[in-house]
mmCIF file of C-alpha atoms and ligand atoms in Angstrom:
data_model
loop_
_atom_site.group_PDB
_atom_site.id
_atom_site.type_symbol
_atom_site.label_atom_id
_atom_site.label_comp_id
_atom_site.label_asym_id
_atom_site.label_seq_id
_atom_site.Cartn_x
_atom_site.Cartn_y
_atom_site.Cartn_z
ATOM 1 C CA UNK A 1499 -91.536 36.474 2.900
ATOM 2 C CA UNK A 1500 -91.466 39.394 0.478
ATOM 3 C CA UNK A 1501 -89.411 39.216 -2.695
ATOM 4 C CA UNK A 1502 -86.531 41.674 -2.457
ATOM 5 C CA UNK A 1503 -86.959 44.940 -4.399
ATOM 6 C CA UNK A 1504 -83.710 44.204 -6.211
ATOM 7 C CA UNK A 1505 -81.333 41.267 -6.253
ATOM 8 C CA UNK A 1506 -78.227 40.338 -8.209
ATOM 9 C CA UNK A 1507 -78.499 37.159 -10.266
ATOM 10 C CA UNK A 1508 -75.969 35.231 -12.243
ATOM 11 C CA UNK A 1509 -76.896 33.839 -15.642
ATOM 12 C CA UNK A 1510 -74.523 31.432 -17.364
ATOM 13 C CA UNK A 1511 -74.487 31.793 -21.132
ATOM 14 C CA UNK A 1512 -73.364 28.230 -21.737
ATOM 15 C CA UNK A 1513 -76.155 26.609 -23.734
ATOM 16 C CA UNK A 1514 -76.162 23.457 -21.636
ATOM 17 C CA UNK A 1515 -75.944 25.211 -18.297
ATOM 18 C CA UNK A 1516 -78.765 25.019 -15.804
ATOM 19 C CA UNK A 1517 -79.277 28.541 -14.559
ATOM 20 C CA UNK A 1518 -81.537 30.287 -12.095
ATOM 21 C CA UNK A 1519 -83.003 32.438 -14.869
ATOM 22 C CA UNK A 1520 -86.756 32.296 -14.786
ATOM 23 C CA UNK A 1521 -89.297 33.289 -17.378
ATOM 24 C CA UNK A 1522 -88.725 36.154 -19.781
ATOM 25 C CA UNK A 1523 -91.473 37.974 -17.898
ATOM 26 C CA UNK A 1524 -88.953 38.752 -15.193
ATOM 27 C CA UNK A 1525 -87.876 42.338 -14.959
ATOM 28 C CA UNK A 1526 -84.207 43.180 -15.165
ATOM 29 C CA UNK A 1527 -82.502 46.471 -14.507
ATOM 30 C CA UNK A 1528 -79.528 45.952 -16.784
ATOM 31 C CA UNK A 1529 -76.249 44.445 -15.636
ATOM 32 C CA UNK A 1530 -73.129 43.229 -17.367
ATOM 33 C CA UNK A 1531 -72.089 40.319 -19.476
ATOM 34 C CA UNK A 1532 -68.516 39.121 -19.001
ATOM 35 C CA UNK A 1533 -67.167 37.483 -22.109
ATOM 36 C CA UNK A 1534 -66.283 37.991 -25.757
ATOM 37 C CA UNK A 1535 -68.036 40.633 -27.900
ATOM 38 C CA UNK A 1536 -70.598 38.108 -29.201
ATOM 39 C CA UNK A 1537 -71.716 37.409 -25.623
ATOM 40 C CA UNK A 1538 -74.397 40.072 -26.044
ATOM 41 C CA UNK A 1539 -75.955 37.970 -28.822
ATOM 42 C CA UNK A 1540 -76.045 34.998 -26.453
ATOM 43 C CA UNK A 1541 -77.584 37.164 -23.764
ATOM 44 C CA UNK A 1542 -80.217 38.573 -26.165
ATOM 45 C CA UNK A 1543 -81.231 34.994 -26.974
ATOM 46 C CA UNK A 1544 -81.818 34.377 -23.289
ATOM 47 C CA UNK A 1545 -83.461 37.565 -22.074
ATOM 48 C CA UNK A 1546 -84.482 39.392 -25.277
ATOM 49 C CA UNK A 1547 -82.891 42.171 -27.335
ATOM 50 C CA UNK A 1548 -84.283 45.060 -25.362
ATOM 51 C CA UNK A 1549 -83.108 43.860 -21.991
ATOM 52 C CA UNK A 1550 -79.746 42.747 -23.364
ATOM 53 C CA UNK A 1551 -79.210 46.305 -24.638
ATOM 54 C CA UNK A 1552 -79.523 47.540 -21.051
ATOM 55 C CA UNK A 1553 -76.410 45.471 -20.186
ATOM 56 C CA UNK A 1554 -72.767 46.403 -20.702
ATOM 57 C CA UNK A 1555 -70.421 43.944 -22.412
ATOM 58 C CA UNK A 1556 -67.140 43.605 -20.515
ATOM 59 C CA UNK A 1557 -64.324 42.092 -22.558
ATOM 60 C CA UNK A 1558 -62.941 39.579 -20.041
ATOM 61 C CA UNK A 1559 -62.222 35.873 -20.296
ATOM 62 C CA UNK A 1560 -64.410 33.811 -17.953
ATOM 63 C CA UNK A 1561 -62.391 31.055 -16.282
ATOM 64 C CA UNK A 1562 -65.129 28.441 -16.447
ATOM 65 C CA UNK A 1563 -68.169 29.303 -18.563
ATOM 66 C CA UNK A 1564 -67.014 29.082 -22.180
ATOM 67 C CA UNK A 1565 -69.569 31.586 -23.413
ATOM 68 C CA UNK A 1566 -69.335 33.927 -20.497
ATOM 69 C CA UNK A 1567 -71.935 34.839 -17.925
ATOM 70 C CA UNK A 1568 -74.131 37.764 -17.115
ATOM 71 C CA UNK A 1569 -74.652 39.455 -13.791
ATOM 72 C CA UNK A 1570 -78.140 40.925 -13.872
ATOM 73 C CA UNK A 1571 -80.181 43.017 -11.461
ATOM 74 C CA UNK A 1572 -83.626 41.500 -11.023
ATOM 75 C CA UNK A 1573 -86.235 43.939 -9.775
ATOM 76 C CA UNK A 1574 -89.438 42.859 -8.104
ATOM 77 C CA UNK A 1575 -91.049 46.178 -7.197
ATOM 78 C CA UNK A 1576 -94.242 47.596 -8.653
ATOM 79 C CA UNK A 1577 -94.329 49.467 -11.929
ATOM 80 C CA UNK A 1578 -92.635 49.054 -15.276
ATOM 81 C CA UNK A 1579 -88.941 49.100 -16.137
ATOM 82 C CA UNK A 1580 -88.286 51.878 -18.623
ATOM 83 C CA UNK A 1581 -85.221 52.373 -20.801
ATOM 84 C CA UNK A 1582 -83.553 55.305 -22.476
ATOM 85 C CA UNK A 1583 -80.427 56.998 -23.778
ATOM 86 C CA UNK A 1584 -78.606 60.037 -22.447
ATOM 87 C CA UNK A 1585 -75.604 62.187 -23.319
ATOM 88 C CA UNK A 1586 -74.359 64.360 -26.209
ATOM 89 C CA UNK A 1587 -74.358 61.331 -28.534
ATOM 90 C CA UNK A 1588 -76.723 59.099 -26.609
ATOM 91 C CA UNK A 1589 -73.709 57.153 -25.326
ATOM 92 C CA UNK A 1590 -75.292 56.358 -21.956
ATOM 93 C CA UNK A 1591 -77.840 53.516 -21.929
ATOM 94 C CA UNK A 1592 -80.049 53.384 -18.853
ATOM 95 C CA UNK A 1593 -82.940 51.391 -17.429
ATOM 96 C CA UNK A 1594 -84.942 52.218 -14.317
ATOM 97 C CA UNK A 1595 -87.860 51.178 -12.137
ATOM 98 C CA UNK A 1596 -89.552 53.534 -9.691
ATOM 99 C CA UNK A 1597 -86.655 53.653 -7.221
ATOM 100 C CA UNK A 1598 -83.454 52.426 -8.879
ATOM 101 C CA UNK A 1599 -81.569 53.136 -12.097
ATOM 102 C CA UNK A 1600 -78.798 51.217 -13.852
ATOM 103 C CA UNK A 1601 -76.714 52.924 -16.562
ATOM 104 C CA UNK A 1602 -73.634 52.091 -18.599
ATOM 105 C CA UNK A 1603 -71.429 53.636 -21.239
ATOM 106 C CA UNK A 1604 -68.279 52.761 -23.157
ATOM 107 C CA UNK A 1605 -65.942 55.464 -24.443
ATOM 108 C CA UNK A 1606 -63.154 54.848 -26.957
ATOM 109 C CA UNK A 1607 -59.965 56.504 -25.758
ATOM 110 C CA UNK A 1608 -58.997 57.411 -29.312
ATOM 111 C CA UNK A 1609 -61.937 59.838 -29.331
ATOM 112 C CA UNK A 1610 -60.080 61.821 -26.667
ATOM 113 C CA UNK A 1611 -56.691 61.804 -28.382
ATOM 114 C CA UNK A 1612 -56.783 65.559 -29.121
ATOM 115 C CA UNK A 1613 -57.185 66.389 -25.467
ATOM 116 C CA UNK A 1614 -54.423 68.229 -23.650
ATOM 117 C CA UNK A 1615 -54.665 65.702 -20.831
ATOM 118 C CA UNK A 1616 -54.057 61.990 -21.156
ATOM 119 C CA UNK A 1617 -56.835 60.438 -23.282
ATOM 120 C CA UNK A 1618 -57.714 57.994 -20.475
ATOM 121 C CA UNK A 1619 -57.928 60.793 -17.901
ATOM 122 C CA UNK A 1620 -60.174 62.746 -20.284
ATOM 123 C CA UNK A 1621 -62.339 59.684 -21.015
ATOM 124 C CA UNK A 1622 -62.729 58.903 -17.292
ATOM 125 C CA UNK A 1623 -63.718 62.505 -16.636
ATOM 126 C CA UNK A 1624 -66.228 62.488 -19.532
ATOM 127 C CA UNK A 1625 -67.760 59.155 -18.472
ATOM 128 C CA UNK A 1626 -68.362 60.346 -14.911
ATOM 129 C CA UNK A 1627 -69.536 63.800 -16.047
ATOM 130 C CA UNK A 1628 -72.135 62.145 -18.321
ATOM 131 C CA UNK A 1629 -73.282 59.630 -15.685
ATOM 132 C CA UNK A 1630 -73.546 62.299 -12.979
ATOM 133 C CA UNK A 1631 -75.487 64.451 -15.473
ATOM 134 C CA UNK A 1632 -77.967 61.627 -15.994
ATOM 135 C CA UNK A 1633 -78.311 60.999 -12.254
ATOM 136 C CA UNK A 1634 -78.905 64.685 -11.595
ATOM 137 C CA UNK A 1635 -81.443 65.086 -14.391
ATOM 138 C CA UNK A 1636 -83.374 61.869 -13.777
ATOM 139 C CA UNK A 1637 -83.777 62.257 -10.018
ATOM 140 C CA UNK A 1638 -81.941 59.017 -9.232
ATOM 141 C CA UNK A 1639 -79.259 61.276 -7.870
ATOM 142 C CA UNK A 1640 -77.545 58.952 -5.410
ATOM 143 C CA UNK A 1641 -74.851 56.736 -6.903
ATOM 144 C CA UNK A 1642 -74.722 53.425 -5.040
ATOM 145 C CA UNK A 1643 -72.156 51.386 -6.960
ATOM 146 C CA UNK A 1644 -69.806 51.997 -9.906
ATOM 147 C CA UNK A 1645 -67.980 49.391 -11.991
ATOM 148 C CA UNK A 1646 -64.908 50.607 -13.914
ATOM 149 C CA UNK A 1647 -63.231 48.557 -16.655
ATOM 150 C CA UNK A 1648 -60.249 49.938 -18.541
ATOM 151 C CA UNK A 1649 -57.688 48.417 -20.915
ATOM 152 C CA UNK A 1650 -53.986 48.161 -19.928
ATOM 153 C CA UNK A 1651 -54.750 49.291 -16.386
ATOM 154 C CA UNK A 1652 -51.206 48.744 -15.027
ATOM 155 C CA UNK A 1653 -49.346 50.136 -18.033
ATOM 156 C CA UNK A 1654 -47.275 53.287 -17.607
ATOM 157 C CA UNK A 1655 -48.425 56.231 -19.713
ATOM 158 C CA UNK A 1656 -46.039 59.198 -19.798
ATOM 159 C CA UNK A 1657 -44.625 58.411 -16.385
ATOM 160 C CA UNK A 1658 -47.856 57.556 -14.573
ATOM 161 C CA UNK A 1659 -49.703 54.227 -14.359
ATOM 162 C CA UNK A 1660 -52.957 54.313 -16.312
ATOM 163 C CA UNK A 1661 -55.033 53.410 -13.226
ATOM 164 C CA UNK A 1662 -53.618 56.515 -11.533
ATOM 165 C CA UNK A 1663 -54.529 58.622 -14.589
ATOM 166 C CA UNK A 1664 -58.053 57.174 -14.417
ATOM 167 C CA UNK A 1665 -58.211 58.227 -10.748
ATOM 168 C CA UNK A 1666 -57.338 61.826 -11.704
ATOM 169 C CA UNK A 1667 -60.178 62.032 -14.264
ATOM 170 C CA UNK A 1668 -62.707 60.369 -11.928
ATOM 171 C CA UNK A 1669 -61.748 62.620 -9.013
ATOM 172 C CA UNK A 1670 -62.122 65.767 -11.147
ATOM 173 C CA UNK A 1671 -65.621 64.732 -12.261
ATOM 174 C CA UNK A 1672 -66.664 64.139 -8.628
ATOM 175 C CA UNK A 1673 -65.380 67.592 -7.638
ATOM 176 C CA UNK A 1674 -67.097 69.358 -10.558
ATOM 177 C CA UNK A 1675 -70.394 67.577 -9.893
ATOM 178 C CA UNK A 1676 -70.048 68.739 -6.249
ATOM 179 C CA UNK A 1677 -70.000 65.178 -5.033
ATOM 180 C CA UNK A 1678 -67.850 64.564 -2.001
ATOM 181 C CA UNK A 1679 -64.574 62.773 -2.684
ATOM 182 C CA UNK A 1680 -63.528 62.439 0.945
ATOM 183 C CA UNK A 1681 -66.613 61.181 2.696
ATOM 184 C CA UNK A 1682 -69.175 58.611 1.661
ATOM 185 C CA UNK A 1683 -68.388 58.063 -2.021
ATOM 186 C CA UNK A 1684 -70.230 55.172 -3.732
ATOM 187 C CA UNK A 1685 -68.929 51.588 -3.718
ATOM 188 C CA UNK A 1686 -66.868 50.626 -6.782
ATOM 189 C CA UNK A 1687 -64.411 48.314 -8.463
ATOM 190 C CA UNK A 1688 -61.734 49.075 -11.077
ATOM 191 C CA UNK A 1689 -60.255 46.317 -13.242
ATOM 192 C CA UNK A 1690 -58.353 45.852 -16.469
ATOM 193 C CA UNK A 1691 -60.246 44.582 -19.517
ATOM 194 C CA UNK A 1692 -59.559 43.845 -23.181
ATOM 195 C CA UNK A 1693 -60.533 46.028 -26.129
ATOM 196 C CA UNK A 1694 -59.981 49.769 -26.524
ATOM 197 C CA UNK A 1695 -62.796 51.302 -24.525
ATOM 198 C CA UNK A 1696 -63.323 52.486 -20.979
ATOM 199 C CA UNK A 1697 -66.601 50.998 -19.694
ATOM 200 C CA UNK A 1698 -68.307 52.479 -16.654
ATOM 201 C CA UNK A 1699 -71.565 51.202 -15.162
ATOM 202 C CA UNK A 1700 -73.522 52.608 -12.252
ATOM 203 C CA UNK A 1701 -76.395 51.584 -10.008
ATOM 204 C CA UNK A 1702 -78.148 54.631 -8.514
ATOM 205 C CA UNK A 1703 -81.231 55.369 -6.460
ATOM 206 C CA UNK A 1704 -83.567 58.073 -5.237
ATOM 207 C CA UNK A 1705 -82.445 57.529 -1.634
ATOM 208 C CA UNK A 1706 -78.899 57.911 -0.291
ATOM 209 C CA UNK A 1707 -77.066 54.675 0.552
ATOM 210 C CA UNK A 1708 -75.172 54.209 3.802
ATOM 211 C CA UNK A 1709 -71.431 54.029 3.077
ATOM 212 C CA UNK A 1710 -69.547 51.201 4.807
ATOM 213 C CA UNK A 1711 -65.818 51.137 5.548
ATOM 214 C CA UNK A 1712 -63.527 48.289 6.558
ATOM 215 C CA UNK A 1713 -61.925 48.671 10.015
ATOM 216 C CA UNK A 1714 -58.935 46.634 8.755
ATOM 217 C CA UNK A 1715 -58.235 49.091 5.935
ATOM 218 C CA UNK A 1716 -57.524 52.785 5.485
ATOM 219 C CA UNK A 1717 -60.392 54.346 3.529
ATOM 220 C CA UNK A 1718 -59.340 54.287 -0.128
ATOM 221 C CA UNK A 1719 -60.301 57.952 -0.568
ATOM 222 C CA UNK A 1720 -57.684 58.710 2.110
ATOM 223 C CA UNK A 1721 -54.852 56.628 0.621
ATOM 224 C CA UNK A 1722 -51.477 58.413 0.843
ATOM 225 C CA UNK A 1723 -50.020 59.968 -2.350
ATOM 226 C CA UNK A 1724 -47.650 57.027 -2.874
ATOM 227 C CA UNK A 1725 -50.612 55.397 -4.699
ATOM 228 C CA UNK A 1726 -51.049 58.334 -7.073
ATOM 229 C CA UNK A 1727 -51.724 62.089 -7.147
ATOM 230 C CA UNK A 1728 -55.472 61.569 -6.597
ATOM 231 C CA UNK A 1729 -56.882 58.805 -4.407
ATOM 232 C CA UNK A 1730 -59.445 56.310 -5.706
ATOM 233 C CA UNK A 1731 -62.956 57.593 -5.020
ATOM 234 C CA UNK A 1732 -64.909 54.718 -3.465
ATOM 235 C CA UNK A 1733 -66.273 53.347 -0.202
ATOM 236 C CA UNK A 1734 -65.738 49.711 0.790
ATOM 237 C CA UNK A 1735 -69.464 48.958 0.442
ATOM 238 C CA UNK A 1736 -72.844 50.647 0.097
ATOM 239 C CA UNK A 1737 -75.984 49.620 1.963
ATOM 240 C CA UNK A 1738 -79.332 50.795 0.649
ATOM 241 C CA UNK A 1739 -82.896 50.248 1.685
ATOM 242 C CA UNK A 1740 -85.089 49.204 -1.234
ATOM 243 C CA UNK A 1741 -88.739 48.694 -0.356
ATOM 244 C CA UNK A 1742 -89.010 46.051 2.357
ATOM 245 C CA UNK A 1743 -85.502 44.757 1.670
ATOM 246 C CA UNK A 1744 -81.928 45.961 1.901
ATOM 247 C CA UNK A 1745 -79.240 45.719 -0.756
ATOM 248 C CA UNK A 1746 -75.562 45.475 0.132
ATOM 249 C CA UNK A 1747 -73.003 45.904 -2.616
ATOM 250 C CA UNK A 1748 -69.368 45.359 -1.605
ATOM 251 C CA UNK A 1749 -66.576 47.014 -3.606
ATOM 252 C CA UNK A 1750 -63.669 45.164 -5.129
ATOM 253 C CA UNK A 1751 -61.874 43.668 -2.111
ATOM 254 C CA UNK A 1752 -58.248 42.562 -2.210
ATOM 255 C CA UNK A 1753 -55.263 41.628 -0.053
ATOM 256 C CA UNK A 1754 -54.763 45.100 1.407
ATOM 257 C CA UNK A 1755 -54.434 45.790 5.138
ATOM 258 C CA UNK A 1756 -54.037 49.390 6.231
ATOM 259 C CA UNK A 1757 -53.135 50.732 2.808
ATOM 260 C CA UNK A 1758 -50.474 48.145 1.966
ATOM 261 C CA UNK A 1759 -50.624 45.074 -0.241
ATOM 262 C CA UNK A 1760 -49.929 41.915 1.777
ATOM 263 C CA UNK A 1761 -48.645 38.508 0.569
ATOM 264 C CA UNK A 1762 -46.902 39.740 -2.571
ATOM 265 C CA UNK A 1763 -46.425 36.804 -4.955
ATOM 266 C CA UNK A 1764 -48.574 34.402 -2.877
ATOM 267 C CA UNK A 1765 -51.968 34.064 -4.525
ATOM 268 C CA UNK A 1766 -53.375 31.583 -1.963
ATOM 269 C CA UNK A 1767 -52.572 33.923 0.929
ATOM 270 C CA UNK A 1768 -54.029 36.861 -1.057
ATOM 271 C CA UNK A 1769 -57.316 34.960 -1.464
ATOM 272 C CA UNK A 1770 -57.416 34.253 2.300
ATOM 273 C CA UNK A 1771 -56.682 37.906 3.142
ATOM 274 C CA UNK A 1772 -59.304 39.119 0.648
ATOM 275 C CA UNK A 1773 -61.910 36.857 2.288
ATOM 276 C CA UNK A 1774 -60.968 38.228 5.725
ATOM 277 C CA UNK A 1775 -61.518 41.733 4.352
ATOM 278 C CA UNK A 1776 -64.808 40.748 2.722
ATOM 279 C CA UNK A 1777 -66.055 39.304 6.010
ATOM 280 C CA UNK A 1778 -64.944 42.434 7.879
ATOM 281 C CA UNK A 1779 -66.888 44.665 5.462
ATOM 282 C CA UNK A 1780 -70.013 42.492 5.717
ATOM 283 C CA UNK A 1781 -69.722 42.578 9.516
ATOM 284 C CA UNK A 1782 -69.464 46.381 9.390
ATOM 285 C CA UNK A 1783 -72.581 46.488 7.195
ATOM 286 C CA UNK A 1784 -74.513 44.308 9.635
ATOM 287 C CA UNK A 1785 -73.435 46.630 12.468
ATOM 288 C CA UNK A 1786 -74.670 49.639 10.447
ATOM 289 C CA UNK A 1787 -77.987 47.846 9.817
ATOM 290 C CA UNK A 1788 -78.219 46.801 13.500
ATOM 291 C CA UNK A 1789 -79.164 43.311 12.309
ATOM 292 C CA UNK A 1790 -77.321 40.268 10.941
ATOM 293 C CA UNK A 1791 -78.782 40.762 7.447
ATOM 294 C CA UNK A 1792 -75.853 39.565 5.349
ATOM 295 C CA UNK A 1793 -73.433 36.634 5.297
ATOM 296 C CA UNK A 1794 -70.726 35.937 2.751
ATOM 297 C CA UNK A 1795 -72.159 32.472 1.986
ATOM 298 C CA UNK A 1796 -75.489 33.858 0.822
ATOM 299 C CA UNK A 1797 -74.214 36.714 -1.318
ATOM 300 C CA UNK A 1798 -73.563 36.736 -5.051
ATOM 301 C CA UNK A 1799 -69.766 36.689 -5.388
ATOM 302 C CA UNK A 1800 -67.405 37.256 -8.291
ATOM 303 C CA UNK A 1801 -63.618 36.890 -8.379
ATOM 304 C CA UNK A 1802 -61.038 38.509 -10.630
ATOM 305 C CA UNK A 1803 -57.824 36.493 -11.173
ATOM 306 C CA UNK A 1804 -54.716 38.132 -12.655
ATOM 307 C CA UNK A 1805 -53.035 34.979 -13.954
ATOM 308 C CA UNK A 1806 -55.142 32.224 -15.540
ATOM 309 C CA UNK A 1807 -52.493 29.775 -14.279
ATOM 310 C CA UNK A 1808 -53.558 30.630 -10.694
ATOM 311 C CA UNK A 1809 -57.147 29.498 -11.309
ATOM 312 C CA UNK A 1810 -56.855 26.119 -9.552
ATOM 313 C CA UNK A 1811 -55.046 27.619 -6.559
ATOM 314 C CA UNK A 1812 -57.730 30.301 -6.253
ATOM 315 C CA UNK A 1813 -60.567 27.781 -6.539
ATOM 316 C CA UNK A 1814 -58.948 25.587 -3.915
ATOM 317 C CA UNK A 1815 -58.642 28.425 -1.369
ATOM 318 C CA UNK A 1816 -62.181 29.659 -2.049
ATOM 319 C CA UNK A 1817 -63.590 26.130 -1.693
ATOM 320 C CA UNK A 1818 -61.926 25.682 1.710
ATOM 321 C CA UNK A 1819 -63.649 28.713 3.139
ATOM 322 C CA UNK A 1820 -66.852 28.607 1.019
ATOM 323 C CA UNK A 1821 -67.470 24.953 0.093
ATOM 324 C CA UNK A 1822 -71.090 25.509 -0.924
ATOM 325 C CA UNK A 1823 -70.850 28.951 -2.533
ATOM 326 C CA UNK A 1824 -70.079 29.159 -6.245
ATOM 327 C CA UNK A 1825 -67.668 31.974 -7.135
ATOM 328 C CA UNK A 1826 -67.529 32.710 -10.865
ATOM 329 C CA UNK A 1827 -64.041 33.804 -11.876
ATOM 330 C CA UNK A 1828 -62.828 35.988 -14.707
ATOM 331 C CA UNK A 1829 -59.286 36.730 -15.834
ATOM 332 C CA UNK A 1830 -58.503 40.376 -15.230
ATOM 333 C CA UNK A 1831 -55.693 42.709 -14.281
ATOM 334 C CA UNK A 1832 -56.194 44.225 -10.831
ATOM 335 C CA UNK A 1833 -55.585 47.936 -10.240
ATOM 336 C CA UNK A 1834 -52.359 47.440 -8.281
ATOM 337 C CA UNK A 1835 -49.654 45.521 -10.106
ATOM 338 C CA UNK A 1836 -48.884 43.454 -6.974
ATOM 339 C CA UNK A 1837 -52.487 42.265 -6.490
ATOM 340 C CA UNK A 1838 -53.201 38.802 -7.894
ATOM 341 C CA UNK A 1839 -56.844 38.469 -6.847
ATOM 342 C CA UNK A 1840 -59.887 40.556 -6.033
ATOM 343 C CA UNK A 1841 -63.401 39.590 -4.948
ATOM 344 C CA UNK A 1842 -66.696 41.496 -4.859
ATOM 345 C CA UNK A 1843 -70.108 40.696 -3.443
ATOM 346 C CA UNK A 1844 -73.714 41.796 -3.624
ATOM 347 C CA UNK A 1845 -76.841 40.547 -1.924
ATOM 348 C CA UNK A 1846 -80.345 41.381 -0.779
ATOM 349 C CA UNK A 1847 -82.009 40.662 2.538
ATOM 350 C CA UNK A 1848 -85.551 41.075 3.778
ATOM 351 C CA UNK A 1849 -85.989 43.755 6.408
ATOM 352 C CA UNK A 1850 -88.036 42.734 9.426
ATOM 353 C CA UNK A 1851 -90.496 45.401 10.340
ATOM 354 C CA UNK A 1852 -92.050 45.567 13.782
ATOM 355 C CA UNK A 1853 -95.470 43.922 13.684
HETATM 356 C C1 LIG B 2401 -58.108 48.642 -3.143
HETATM 357 O O1 LIG B 2401 -58.657 48.208 -2.136
HETATM 358 C C2 LIG B 2401 -58.073 47.719 -4.332
HETATM 359 O O2 LIG B 2401 -60.521 52.410 -7.899
HETATM 360 O O3 LIG B 2401 -62.675 52.108 -7.791
HETATM 361 C C3 LIG B 2401 -60.897 48.235 -5.201
HETATM 362 C C4 LIG B 2401 -62.182 48.714 -5.424
HETATM 363 C C5 LIG B 2401 -59.815 48.885 -5.750
HETATM 364 C C6 LIG B 2401 -62.391 49.882 -6.188
HETATM 365 C C7 LIG B 2401 -61.519 51.769 -7.532
HETATM 366 C C8 LIG B 2401 -60.033 50.044 -6.529
HETATM 367 C C9 LIG B 2401 -61.291 50.527 -6.737
HETATM 368 O O4 LIG B 2401 -57.561 49.753 -3.182
HETATM 369 C C10 LIG B 2401 -58.426 48.392 -5.579
#
C-alpha cells in the first residue's frame, strides 16, 4: 500500500508521552500546536526549530496533555518541503511541497484600532486578503481548509457579537478576491482562543477540492440573517485527491440540525448530535468519492469543549460511540453561545486504481 500524500498526525508534547512521531527526517507541512505560548519551544525540541516555525501556536488549554499537543500535516510525496514568508510585513508563514501549501498568520487587533470598522472585522478582512494573496501568487490557489481562532468570540462589540463581526470581514475578503461565498467555499472551523490575536491557518492545493455538505443541515453559507448580517463562509467538509490518496477534512461540527442549535444546556446530547452530524458528513463524502474511503473511527479527531467541568461527560459520551478512538480535547468557546461542544475530523485514504 502506498503512503498517503498527506496525513494529519497528532503529537503529544508531554515529555513522557509515547507518540506516533517518527524520525526527524519526516517531512511536515506545518500545523498547529494547542497549548500555552511556550508550547512552540516544546514542539521545536521535538521536530526542530525550522519545522516548528511553520506551525501556528493556538492559545487554548488542552484538557489532558499538560504541555499541549500538536496537530501536524505529514507529507510523503516526492520533492522537498520549502518554507517562506509573505505579506506587507512578512506576517504570513508558509510551507509547501509540490502540491499542497500550509500557511498561518496571527494579527493583533490593536493594530487595527484606527480603522473605521470594528478592529476584529478589519483584522479578519486583512488576514483573508493576505492569505488569498499568497494563494493566488504561489499557484496553490485552491483553499481546502481554514482554521479561525479569535479571542472573546461570543462577546458583544458595539451591538454585534464578535463572531458575527468576524464573519463580515471574512465575507468581504472572499468577495474582493472573487471567491464564491455561496457555493463551494473551503471547509473551516471558528473557535474562541486566549490572547489578543486573531490566528488564521489554511491548507491549500493546486487542484480544487470537492465541497461536501451535510444533508441534515442547511449549508452554513445559506444561514438566515438571524445568525448575523453575513453568513459564515464554509462548507461542511472538503475532499481532495492528493497523489494516489484522498484527504478528507471535516469542518467544525456541532449540535445543529437544519440551522438550529439542538439540546440547549445538555452537553451529552450535544455530543451525540455532533457525532450524528459527523457521520452524516463522512457518509456524504464517501458518496461523492463513490467508495467507502472514510470512517469516523479511523480519522484524526479533535473536540472543543466550552466548559472544562463538562470534560468527563464529554469523554463518557465519546467513549460510548468511539471506544477505541482517542479524541484529544481542548477548552474553547464555540461560535454560538448555546453550543457546548464541537468536533472536527481529518483523514487520508488510499485510492484504488483499476489494475
Ligand atoms: C456551525 O455549524 C457551527 O465560521 O468557519 C462550524 C465550522 C461553525 C466553521 C466558521 C463555524 C465555522 O455553524 C459553527
